[in-house]
Amino acid sequence: MEGAMHESHGPLLGSPKRLDQIFDPKHILCRDDLLWVLHYVQKKVAQKDPALLELPTPRLMRNFQYFGEAAVLLLSRSSAQGLDNERIRVCLLEAMHGLVQDSETEAAPRRNDYS
């Protein structure tokens, strides 16, 4: 159905609660978490969110790099059970850089460069 969307990554109304859950290092990330973040970032880009427009080009490229890595991890996750949860979380957080308040990411693990 065109326009239909799974509730868990639907209209993003529960954004702060969902972000808190994703940022919580105790939370084991699931496929829906990855889909939700990818959809969240895609919507912000489509809306030309001012927070993104203020980021320098190198930072935007890094966001895109991690967005792509998260997408690849999502595609390969079904065959690669047990992917490093922290690695996935870092990709999601880096892909959302600049779109969320710094206070929302306090519980998040420190950034690692997986390049």
Coordinates of C-alpha atoms in Angstrom, one line a residue:
M1 CA 0.0 0.0 0.0
E2 CA 1.5 3.3 -1.0
G3 CA 1.8 5.8 1.8
A4 CA 1.3 3.1 4.4
M5 CA 3.9 2.8 7.0
H6 CA 4.7 0.6 10.0
E7 CA 3.6 2.1 13.3
S8 CA 7.0 1.9 14.9
H9 CA 8.6 4.3 12.4
G10 CA 5.4 6.1 11.4
P11 CA 4.7 9.8 11.9
L12 CA 7.6 10.3 14.4
L13 CA 5.2 11.6 17.0
G14 CA 7.0 9.7 19.8
S15 CA 10.4 11.0 18.7
P16 CA 11.8 12.0 22.1
K17 CA 10.8 8.7 23.7
R18 CA 12.0 6.6 20.8
L19 CA 15.3 8.5 20.7
D20 CA 15.8 8.0 24.4
Q21 CA 15.3 4.3 23.9
I22 CA 17.7 4.1 20.9
F23 CA 20.4 6.2 22.8
D24 CA 20.1 3.9 25.9
P25 CA 23.2 1.6 25.8
K26 CA 21.2 -1.0 27.7
H27 CA 18.6 -1.2 25.0
I28 CA 19.3 -3.9 22.4
L29 CA 18.7 -2.4 19.0
C30 CA 16.2 -4.2 16.7
R31 CA 15.4 -3.9 13.0
D32 CA 12.6 -1.5 13.7
D33 CA 15.1 0.8 15.5
L34 CA 17.3 1.0 12.4
L35 CA 14.3 1.5 10.2
W36 CA 13.0 4.3 12.5
V37 CA 16.3 6.2 12.5
L38 CA 16.8 5.8 8.7
H39 CA 13.2 7.1 8.2
Y40 CA 13.7 9.9 10.7
V41 CA 16.9 11.1 8.9
Q42 CA 15.3 10.8 5.5
K43 CA 12.3 12.9 6.6
K44 CA 14.6 15.6 8.0
V45 CA 16.6 15.7 4.8
A46 CA 13.4 15.9 2.7
Q47 CA 12.1 18.7 4.9
K48 CA 15.4 20.6 4.5
D49 CA 15.7 20.8 8.3
P50 CA 17.6 24.0 9.2
A51 CA 19.8 22.0 11.6
L52 CA 21.2 20.0 8.7
L53 CA 21.6 23.1 6.6
E54 CA 23.8 24.6 9.3
L55 CA 26.2 21.6 9.3
P56 CA 29.6 22.0 7.5
T57 CA 30.0 19.9 4.3
P58 CA 32.5 17.5 5.9
R59 CA 30.0 16.8 8.8
L60 CA 27.2 16.2 6.3
M61 CA 29.4 13.8 4.4
R62 CA 30.1 11.9 7.7
N63 CA 26.3 11.8 8.4
F64 CA 25.8 10.4 5.0
Q65 CA 28.6 7.8 5.5
Y66 CA 27.0 6.5 8.7
F67 CA 23.5 6.7 7.2
G68 CA 24.7 4.4 4.4
E69 CA 26.5 2.1 6.8
A70 CA 23.4 1.8 8.9
A71 CA 21.4 0.9 5.8
V72 CA 23.9 -1.8 4.8
L73 CA 23.9 -3.2 8.3
L74 CA 20.1 -3.3 8.2
L75 CA 20.3 -5.2 4.9
S76 CA 22.9 -7.7 6.1
R77 CA 21.6 -8.0 9.7
S78 CA 19.2 -10.9 8.9
S79 CA 22.1 -13.1 7.9
A80 CA 24.6 -11.8 10.4
Q81 CA 22.9 -12.3 13.8
G82 CA 24.7 -10.8 16.7
L83 CA 26.2 -7.7 15.0
D84 CA 27.9 -5.5 17.5
N85 CA 25.1 -3.5 19.1
E86 CA 27.5 -0.6 19.9
R87 CA 28.6 -0.4 16.3
I88 CA 25.1 -0.1 15.1
R89 CA 24.2 2.5 17.8
V90 CA 27.3 4.6 16.8
C91 CA 26.2 4.5 13.1
L92 CA 22.6 5.6 14.0
L93 CA 23.8 8.4 16.3
E94 CA 26.3 9.6 13.7
A95 CA 23.7 9.6 11.0
M96 CA 21.4 11.8 13.2
H97 CA 24.2 14.2 14.2
G98 CA 22.9 17.7 14.3
L99 CA 19.3 16.6 14.2
V100 CA 18.9 16.0 17.9
Q101 CA 19.9 18.0 21.0
D102 CA 23.2 17.2 22.6
S103 CA 21.4 16.4 25.9
E104 CA 19.5 13.6 24.1
T105 CA 22.8 11.8 23.3
E106 CA 24.3 12.0 26.8
A107 CA 23.7 8.3 27.4
A108 CA 25.1 7.3 24.1
P109 CA 28.5 5.6 23.8
R110 CA 31.5 7.7 22.7
R111 CA 32.0 7.9 18.9
N112 CA 34.2 5.3 17.2
D113 CA 35.4 5.6 13.7
Y114 CA 34.6 2.4 11.9
S115 CA 36.0 3.6 8.5

